[in-house]
Amino acid sequence: MVPPTAPPPLPGTTKVLSVGLHPRVLDYSRMPGGVDEEAFTARIEAAHTALREAGFDVVPCLIDTDPDRSETAVREQLKAHAFGVAMIGGGVRMAPENTVLFERLVNVLTEAAPGIRLCFNSSPENTVEALSRWIRP
């Protein structure tokens, strides 16, 4: 049996949809180290700056926890742009209460953008690393 291989990296010009929870919808009482909305917003903005400086063509899509509204927001972005990669943030994936939201997003992405690659970060600070796994610098 031949082991599976990773697909080749996409070109550096690949457009990326970055889907993450809007800072206003997070429960900061569950976050370590006294992180609040202002601090988390700053982390997201710093990550977007780092992505632009690294040369990634990223369109941010900040969503809330309602699956219907979030699916609509993602569908609108998919109609406006052709994306090669969608990055779904850790807040969507790692909180058990967001399981249905995550499931809906994965399904809408793969249905509305066949062939799109999915990648995942665990914090705003490692988004460049996550995208670098799929896009050639």
GROMACS .gro file of C-alpha atoms in nm:
model
  137
    1MET     CA    1   0.000   0.000   0.000
    2VAL     CA    2   0.137   0.340  -0.101
    3PRO     CA    3   0.120   0.605   0.173
    4PRO     CA    4  -0.081   0.916   0.085
    5THR     CA    5   0.113   1.225  -0.010
    6ALA     CA    6   0.031   1.587   0.054
    7PRO     CA    7  -0.082   1.786  -0.249
    8PRO     CA    8   0.174   2.029  -0.387
    9PRO     CA    9   0.171   2.379  -0.237
   10LEU     CA   10  -0.041   2.647  -0.400
   11PRO     CA   11   0.118   2.956  -0.557
   12GLY     CA   12   0.186   3.260  -0.340
   13THR     CA   13  -0.089   3.453  -0.522
   14THR     CA   14  -0.359   3.220  -0.385
   15LYS     CA   15  -0.644   3.412  -0.222
   16VAL     CA   16  -0.723   3.301   0.135
   17LEU     CA   17  -1.050   3.328   0.325
   18SER     CA   18  -0.974   3.366   0.696
   19VAL     CA   19  -1.281   3.271   0.901
   20GLY     CA   20  -1.279   3.343   1.271
   21LEU     CA   21  -1.505   3.445   1.553
   22HIS     CA   22  -1.556   3.816   1.599
   23PRO     CA   23  -1.397   3.926   1.928
   24ARG     CA   24  -1.732   4.057   2.054
   25VAL     CA   25  -1.882   3.704   2.067
   26LEU     CA   26  -1.611   3.534   2.275
   27ASP     CA   27  -1.651   3.433   2.638
   28TYR     CA   28  -1.344   3.593   2.793
   29SER     CA   29  -1.406   3.432   3.132
   30ARG     CA   30  -1.281   3.108   2.972
   31MET     CA   31  -0.961   3.259   2.833
   32PRO     CA   32  -0.629   3.232   3.015
   33GLY     CA   33  -0.417   3.523   3.126
   34GLY     CA   34  -0.677   3.796   3.154
   35VAL     CA   35  -0.735   3.830   2.779
   36ASP     CA   36  -1.021   4.067   2.705
   37GLU     CA   37  -1.192   4.187   2.387
   38GLU     CA   38  -0.950   4.474   2.335
   39ALA     CA   39  -0.644   4.252   2.375
   40PHE     CA   40  -0.786   3.981   2.149
   41THR     CA   41  -0.882   4.236   1.882
   42ALA     CA   42  -0.523   4.363   1.888
   43ARG     CA   43  -0.393   4.006   1.844
   44ILE     CA   44  -0.618   3.954   1.541
   45GLU     CA   45  -0.511   4.285   1.387
   46ALA     CA   46  -0.143   4.196   1.445
   47ALA     CA   47  -0.200   3.859   1.278
   48HIS     CA   48  -0.360   4.023   0.974
   49THR     CA   49  -0.066   4.264   0.951
   50ALA     CA   50   0.178   3.971   0.972
   51LEU     CA   51  -0.011   3.791   0.695
   52ARG     CA   52   0.004   4.093   0.464
   53GLU     CA   53   0.374   4.143   0.542
   54ALA     CA   54   0.437   3.775   0.463
   55GLY     CA   55   0.275   3.831   0.123
   56PHE     CA   56  -0.052   3.641   0.174
   57ASP     CA   57  -0.367   3.767  -0.002
   58VAL     CA   58  -0.613   3.725   0.285
   59VAL     CA   59  -0.976   3.829   0.313
   60PRO     CA   60  -1.090   3.827   0.678
   61CYS     CA   61  -1.441   3.704   0.760
   62LEU     CA   62  -1.527   3.757   1.126
   63ILE     CA   63  -1.843   3.570   1.222
   64ASP     CA   64  -2.064   3.518   1.524
   65THR     CA   65  -2.168   3.186   1.672
   66ASP     CA   66  -2.501   3.159   1.490
   67PRO     CA   67  -2.457   2.895   1.217
   68ASP     CA   68  -2.716   3.051   0.982
   69ARG     CA   69  -2.567   3.403   0.992
   70SER     CA   70  -2.214   3.267   0.971
   71GLU     CA   71  -2.295   3.046   0.673
   72THR     CA   72  -2.451   3.346   0.498
   73ALA     CA   73  -2.140   3.558   0.563
   74VAL     CA   74  -1.910   3.288   0.424
   75ARG     CA   75  -2.131   3.232   0.120
   76GLU     CA   76  -2.120   3.607   0.046
   77GLN     CA   77  -1.739   3.600   0.054
   78LEU     CA   78  -1.732   3.293  -0.171
   79LYS     CA   79  -1.953   3.475  -0.424
   80ALA     CA   80  -1.727   3.781  -0.418
   81HIS     CA   81  -1.390   3.604  -0.450
   82ALA     CA   82  -1.231   3.283  -0.576
   83PHE     CA   83  -1.041   3.132  -0.281
   84GLY     CA   84  -0.786   2.854  -0.294
   85VAL     CA   85  -0.759   2.814   0.083
   86ALA     CA   86  -0.991   2.872   0.376
   87MET     CA   87  -0.836   2.909   0.721
   88ILE     CA   88  -1.081   2.836   1.003
   89GLY     CA   89  -0.971   2.975   1.337
   90GLY     CA   90  -0.931   2.785   1.661
   91GLY     CA   91  -1.222   2.959   1.833
   92VAL     CA   92  -1.459   2.804   1.581
   93ARG     CA   93  -1.305   2.457   1.598
   94MET     CA   94  -1.188   2.407   1.953
   95ALA     CA   95  -1.493   2.505   2.160
   96PRO     CA   96  -1.738   2.214   2.188
   97GLU     CA   97  -2.034   2.453   2.178
   98ASN     CA   98  -1.926   2.556   1.825
   99THR     CA   99  -1.931   2.203   1.680
  100VAL     CA  100  -2.243   2.266   1.468
  101LEU     CA  101  -2.099   2.599   1.351
  102PHE     CA  102  -1.771   2.433   1.248
  103GLU     CA  103  -1.955   2.151   1.073
  104ARG     CA  104  -2.171   2.395   0.877
  105LEU     CA  105  -1.870   2.603   0.773
  106VAL     CA  106  -1.676   2.300   0.648
  107ASN     CA  107  -1.978   2.184   0.450
  108VAL     CA  108  -2.052   2.522   0.293
  109LEU     CA  109  -1.687   2.571   0.200
  110THR     CA  110  -1.651   2.233   0.034
  111GLU     CA  111  -1.990   2.260  -0.139
  112ALA     CA  112  -1.962   2.618  -0.265
  113ALA     CA  113  -1.589   2.609  -0.346
  114PRO     CA  114  -1.503   2.258  -0.469
  115GLY     CA  115  -1.132   2.189  -0.437
  116ILE     CA  116  -1.072   2.453  -0.170
  117ARG     CA  117  -0.806   2.352   0.081
  118LEU     CA  118  -0.874   2.392   0.448
  119CYS     CA  119  -0.613   2.487   0.705
  120PHE     CA  120  -0.630   2.555   1.074
  121ASN     CA  121  -0.449   2.767   1.327
  122SER     CA  122  -0.465   2.743   1.704
  123SER     CA  123  -0.419   3.116   1.772
  124PRO     CA  124  -0.385   3.438   1.573
  125GLU     CA  125  -0.009   3.421   1.628
  126ASN     CA  126   0.042   3.101   1.426
  127THR     CA  127  -0.175   3.185   1.124
  128VAL     CA  128   0.126   3.259   0.901
  129GLU     CA  129   0.265   2.915   0.989
  130ALA     CA  130  -0.070   2.748   0.915
  131LEU     CA  131  -0.100   2.910   0.572
  132SER     CA  132   0.264   2.837   0.490
  133ARG     CA  133   0.182   2.467   0.502
  134TRP     CA  134  -0.041   2.511   0.196
  135ILE     CA  135   0.084   2.814   0.004
  136ARG     CA  136   0.432   2.852  -0.145
  137PRO     CA  137   0.595   3.171  -0.017
   0.00000   0.00000   0.00000
